[in-house]
């Protein structure tokens, strides 16, 4: 991911656009299939407030919390826009279920206020679990695992964007991006999947 100032746009890649198409299909079908989760089990009682302070001290997570999705006026390409970071809450639950229904039913959609959440479960026999839930569009499983490992082992996590790697936009690149977006839009509609014309989503034209 390249450098992003608060008003800069970070355009989605072809793979990101495919995941976005899945997101729109899930919205149409009324399912939460684009929400991913990691469950970390541990002995002892986790301190939810201490974890919340730790999470909100991480620049990478603060940066993730500031992203919102939009569409450009040219070609309608989707992009991330970085804004003001949000406070990341950590909720507590008393449950021996692997993942309680209240968490499973939480749909981290693009229209929602949060694209990722943290929950602490207090279990019987002095055990606990930390659940990290996120929308697949912002992280894949490997990225989420690396992010969690850096946080939990106490390493300093820098911002996601850096000045060293900047994408150079060219006319050829814009044409390729338009072709990818056009393909994703066509393949994400029926008869291959479903008809999104009546979803009311601002991400579908």
Tab-separated table of C-alpha atoms in Angstrom:
chain	number	residue	atom	x	y	z
A	1	UNK	CA	0.000	0.000	0.000
A	2	UNK	CA	1.402	3.374	-0.946
A	3	UNK	CA	1.619	6.611	0.977
A	4	UNK	CA	-1.647	8.334	1.795
A	5	UNK	CA	-2.268	11.836	2.996
A	6	UNK	CA	-5.633	12.564	4.546
A	7	UNK	CA	-7.157	13.623	1.209
A	8	UNK	CA	-5.305	11.154	-1.015
A	9	UNK	CA	-7.060	8.285	-2.749
A	10	UNK	CA	-5.680	4.724	-2.668
A	11	UNK	CA	-7.243	2.862	-5.585
A	12	UNK	CA	-8.189	-0.789	-5.214
A	13	UNK	CA	-6.232	-3.421	-7.137
A	14	UNK	CA	-7.813	-6.044	-9.385
A	15	UNK	CA	-7.860	-8.574	-6.526
A	16	UNK	CA	-9.452	-5.978	-4.243
A	17	UNK	CA	-12.153	-5.323	-6.848
A	18	UNK	CA	-12.932	-9.040	-6.957
A	19	UNK	CA	-13.390	-9.071	-3.174
A	20	UNK	CA	-15.570	-5.969	-3.515
A	21	UNK	CA	-17.753	-7.894	-5.982
A	22	UNK	CA	-18.122	-10.648	-3.371
A	23	UNK	CA	-19.077	-8.010	-0.818
A	24	UNK	CA	-21.870	-6.776	-3.082
A	25	UNK	CA	-23.075	-10.341	-3.648
A	26	UNK	CA	-23.140	-10.963	0.110
A	27	UNK	CA	-25.146	-7.770	0.603
A	28	UNK	CA	-27.631	-8.909	-2.040
A	29	UNK	CA	-27.949	-12.386	-0.486
A	30	UNK	CA	-28.151	-11.047	3.072
A	31	UNK	CA	-25.181	-13.064	4.356
A	32	UNK	CA	-21.975	-12.189	6.216
A	33	UNK	CA	-19.555	-14.244	4.137
A	34	UNK	CA	-17.041	-11.407	3.678
A	35	UNK	CA	-16.412	-11.130	7.421
A	36	UNK	CA	-13.357	-13.072	8.624
A	37	UNK	CA	-12.398	-13.999	12.185
A	38	UNK	CA	-9.473	-15.244	14.241
A	39	UNK	CA	-10.066	-16.800	17.672
A	40	UNK	CA	-7.083	-16.802	20.036
A	41	UNK	CA	-7.581	-19.015	23.100
A	42	UNK	CA	-5.539	-18.475	26.276
A	43	UNK	CA	-5.295	-19.492	29.910
A	44	UNK	CA	-6.169	-16.889	32.559
A	45	UNK	CA	-8.419	-13.854	32.427
A	46	UNK	CA	-7.753	-11.245	29.775
A	47	UNK	CA	-8.036	-7.581	30.741
A	48	UNK	CA	-10.261	-6.071	28.048
A	49	UNK	CA	-9.424	-2.465	28.959
A	50	UNK	CA	-5.696	-3.127	28.832
A	51	UNK	CA	-6.106	-4.785	25.419
A	52	UNK	CA	-8.198	-1.840	24.212
A	53	UNK	CA	-5.473	0.622	25.231
A	54	UNK	CA	-2.851	-1.531	23.498
A	55	UNK	CA	-4.886	-1.764	20.287
A	56	UNK	CA	-5.558	1.963	20.148
A	57	UNK	CA	-1.857	2.710	20.594
A	58	UNK	CA	-0.996	0.894	17.352
A	59	UNK	CA	-0.449	3.245	14.347
A	60	UNK	CA	-1.362	0.494	11.865
A	61	UNK	CA	-4.765	-0.129	13.462
A	62	UNK	CA	-5.412	3.580	13.843
A	63	UNK	CA	-4.748	3.977	10.133
A	64	UNK	CA	-7.070	1.098	9.251
A	65	UNK	CA	-9.823	2.659	11.356
A	66	UNK	CA	-9.662	5.851	9.282
A	67	UNK	CA	-10.338	4.276	5.868
A	68	UNK	CA	-13.639	4.730	4.037
A	69	UNK	CA	-14.522	3.504	0.546
A	70	UNK	CA	-15.546	5.754	-2.315
A	71	UNK	CA	-15.701	5.885	-6.121
A	72	UNK	CA	-13.824	8.190	-8.461
A	73	UNK	CA	-15.595	10.393	-10.975
A	74	UNK	CA	-13.373	8.976	-13.751
A	75	UNK	CA	-14.301	5.373	-14.713
A	76	UNK	CA	-16.009	4.934	-11.328
A	77	UNK	CA	-12.968	3.207	-9.852
A	78	UNK	CA	-13.268	2.293	-6.140
A	79	UNK	CA	-10.682	3.708	-3.748
A	80	UNK	CA	-9.831	4.018	-0.057
A	81	UNK	CA	-9.811	7.496	1.451
A	82	UNK	CA	-7.950	8.126	4.679
A	83	UNK	CA	-9.683	10.346	7.205
A	84	UNK	CA	-9.793	10.786	10.962
A	85	UNK	CA	-8.886	7.691	13.042
A	86	UNK	CA	-11.664	6.246	15.205
A	87	UNK	CA	-11.465	4.846	18.719
A	88	UNK	CA	-11.433	1.037	18.503
A	89	UNK	CA	-13.600	-0.487	21.268
A	90	UNK	CA	-13.125	-3.947	22.783
A	91	UNK	CA	-16.340	-5.626	23.927
A	92	UNK	CA	-16.532	-8.261	26.693
A	93	UNK	CA	-18.716	-11.380	26.826
A	94	UNK	CA	-19.156	-14.301	29.199
A	95	UNK	CA	-19.468	-17.393	27.028
A	96	UNK	CA	-18.040	-20.882	26.463
A	97	UNK	CA	-19.220	-20.893	22.842
A	98	UNK	CA	-16.395	-20.932	20.328
A	99	UNK	CA	-17.867	-17.782	18.744
A	100	UNK	CA	-21.080	-16.442	20.353
A	101	UNK	CA	-24.042	-15.731	18.065
A	102	UNK	CA	-23.913	-12.019	18.911
A	103	UNK	CA	-20.496	-11.883	17.230
A	104	UNK	CA	-21.364	-14.244	14.350
A	105	UNK	CA	-24.370	-12.107	13.449
A	106	UNK	CA	-22.269	-8.943	13.303
A	107	UNK	CA	-21.883	-7.996	9.646
A	108	UNK	CA	-18.851	-5.788	9.063
A	109	UNK	CA	-20.135	-4.278	5.839
A	110	UNK	CA	-18.635	-1.396	3.868
A	111	UNK	CA	-21.581	0.790	4.856
A	112	UNK	CA	-20.969	0.113	8.548
A	113	UNK	CA	-19.130	2.267	11.044
A	114	UNK	CA	-16.364	-0.324	11.561
A	115	UNK	CA	-14.495	-2.657	9.228
A	116	UNK	CA	-12.926	-4.639	12.086
A	117	UNK	CA	-13.677	-5.373	15.744
A	118	UNK	CA	-12.113	-6.988	18.812
A	119	UNK	CA	-13.964	-9.028	21.445
A	120	UNK	CA	-12.825	-10.645	24.691
A	121	UNK	CA	-14.591	-13.811	25.875
A	122	UNK	CA	-14.425	-14.816	29.525
A	123	UNK	CA	-14.806	-18.590	29.688
A	124	UNK	CA	-15.185	-21.096	32.509
A	125	UNK	CA	-12.174	-22.719	34.194
A	126	UNK	CA	-10.237	-19.432	34.131
A	127	UNK	CA	-9.853	-19.330	30.366
A	128	UNK	CA	-10.291	-16.472	27.889
A	129	UNK	CA	-10.366	-15.832	24.149
A	130	UNK	CA	-9.633	-12.838	21.967
A	131	UNK	CA	-11.644	-12.623	18.741
A	132	UNK	CA	-10.480	-10.405	15.891
A	133	UNK	CA	-13.124	-9.878	13.185
A	134	UNK	CA	-12.502	-7.969	9.982
A	135	UNK	CA	-13.868	-7.318	6.519
A	136	UNK	CA	-11.866	-9.273	3.934
A	137	UNK	CA	-11.439	-6.164	1.789
A	138	UNK	CA	-9.029	-4.508	4.239
A	139	UNK	CA	-6.936	-7.592	5.142
A	140	UNK	CA	-6.353	-11.151	3.959
A	141	UNK	CA	-5.713	-13.948	6.468
A	142	UNK	CA	-1.926	-13.622	6.261
A	143	UNK	CA	-2.030	-9.863	6.755
A	144	UNK	CA	-4.347	-10.262	9.745
A	145	UNK	CA	-2.065	-12.911	11.293
A	146	UNK	CA	1.002	-10.709	10.850
A	147	UNK	CA	-0.816	-7.729	12.327
A	148	UNK	CA	-1.956	-9.701	15.367
A	149	UNK	CA	1.445	-11.270	15.956
A	150	UNK	CA	3.171	-7.893	15.894
A	151	UNK	CA	0.665	-6.490	18.376
A	152	UNK	CA	0.620	-9.443	20.768
A	153	UNK	CA	4.394	-9.935	20.963
A	154	UNK	CA	4.877	-6.267	21.735
A	155	UNK	CA	6.677	-5.188	18.572
A	156	UNK	CA	6.172	-1.636	17.397
A	157	UNK	CA	3.858	-1.497	14.382
A	158	UNK	CA	4.460	1.415	12.095
A	159	UNK	CA	1.880	2.918	9.718
A	160	UNK	CA	0.596	0.810	6.845
A	161	UNK	CA	1.586	3.353	4.236
A	162	UNK	CA	5.144	4.473	3.611
A	163	UNK	CA	6.835	7.127	1.540
A	164	UNK	CA	9.290	4.644	0.034
A	165	UNK	CA	6.782	2.896	-2.210
A	166	UNK	CA	4.630	5.066	-4.410
A	167	UNK	CA	2.565	3.888	-7.360
A	168	UNK	CA	3.010	5.818	-10.593
A	169	UNK	CA	-0.274	6.313	-12.394
A	170	UNK	CA	-0.179	6.175	-16.191
A	171	UNK	CA	-2.795	6.219	-18.921
A	172	UNK	CA	-2.055	2.543	-19.642
A	173	UNK	CA	-2.514	1.682	-15.985
A	174	UNK	CA	-5.827	3.549	-15.834
A	175	UNK	CA	-7.067	1.667	-18.909
A	176	UNK	CA	-6.101	-1.671	-17.360
A	177	UNK	CA	-7.842	-0.678	-14.135
A	178	UNK	CA	-10.974	0.250	-16.059
A	179	UNK	CA	-10.952	-3.116	-17.849
A	180	UNK	CA	-10.598	-4.976	-14.539
A	181	UNK	CA	-13.432	-2.984	-12.957
A	182	UNK	CA	-15.654	-3.552	-16.012
A	183	UNK	CA	-14.979	-7.303	-15.898
A	184	UNK	CA	-15.716	-7.497	-12.177
A	185	UNK	CA	-18.958	-5.566	-12.584
A	186	UNK	CA	-20.151	-7.845	-15.383
A	187	UNK	CA	-19.091	-11.099	-13.694
A	188	UNK	CA	-20.658	-10.045	-10.389
A	189	UNK	CA	-24.146	-9.908	-11.886
A	190	UNK	CA	-26.547	-12.586	-12.961
A	191	UNK	CA	-26.677	-15.140	-14.393
A	192	UNK	CA	-23.293	-15.807	-12.749
A	193	UNK	CA	-24.342	-14.543	-9.296
A	194	UNK	CA	-27.267	-12.188	-8.733
A	195	UNK	CA	-28.819	-8.919	-9.867
A	196	UNK	CA	-27.603	-5.949	-7.820
A	197	UNK	CA	-29.671	-3.314	-9.577
A	198	UNK	CA	-32.080	-2.994	-6.655
A	199	UNK	CA	-29.616	-3.116	-3.747
A	200	UNK	CA	-29.312	0.639	-3.483
A	201	UNK	CA	-25.574	0.347	-2.895
A	202	UNK	CA	-23.554	3.425	-3.813
A	203	UNK	CA	-20.813	1.114	-5.070
A	204	UNK	CA	-22.908	-0.259	-7.941
A	205	UNK	CA	-23.716	1.705	-11.047
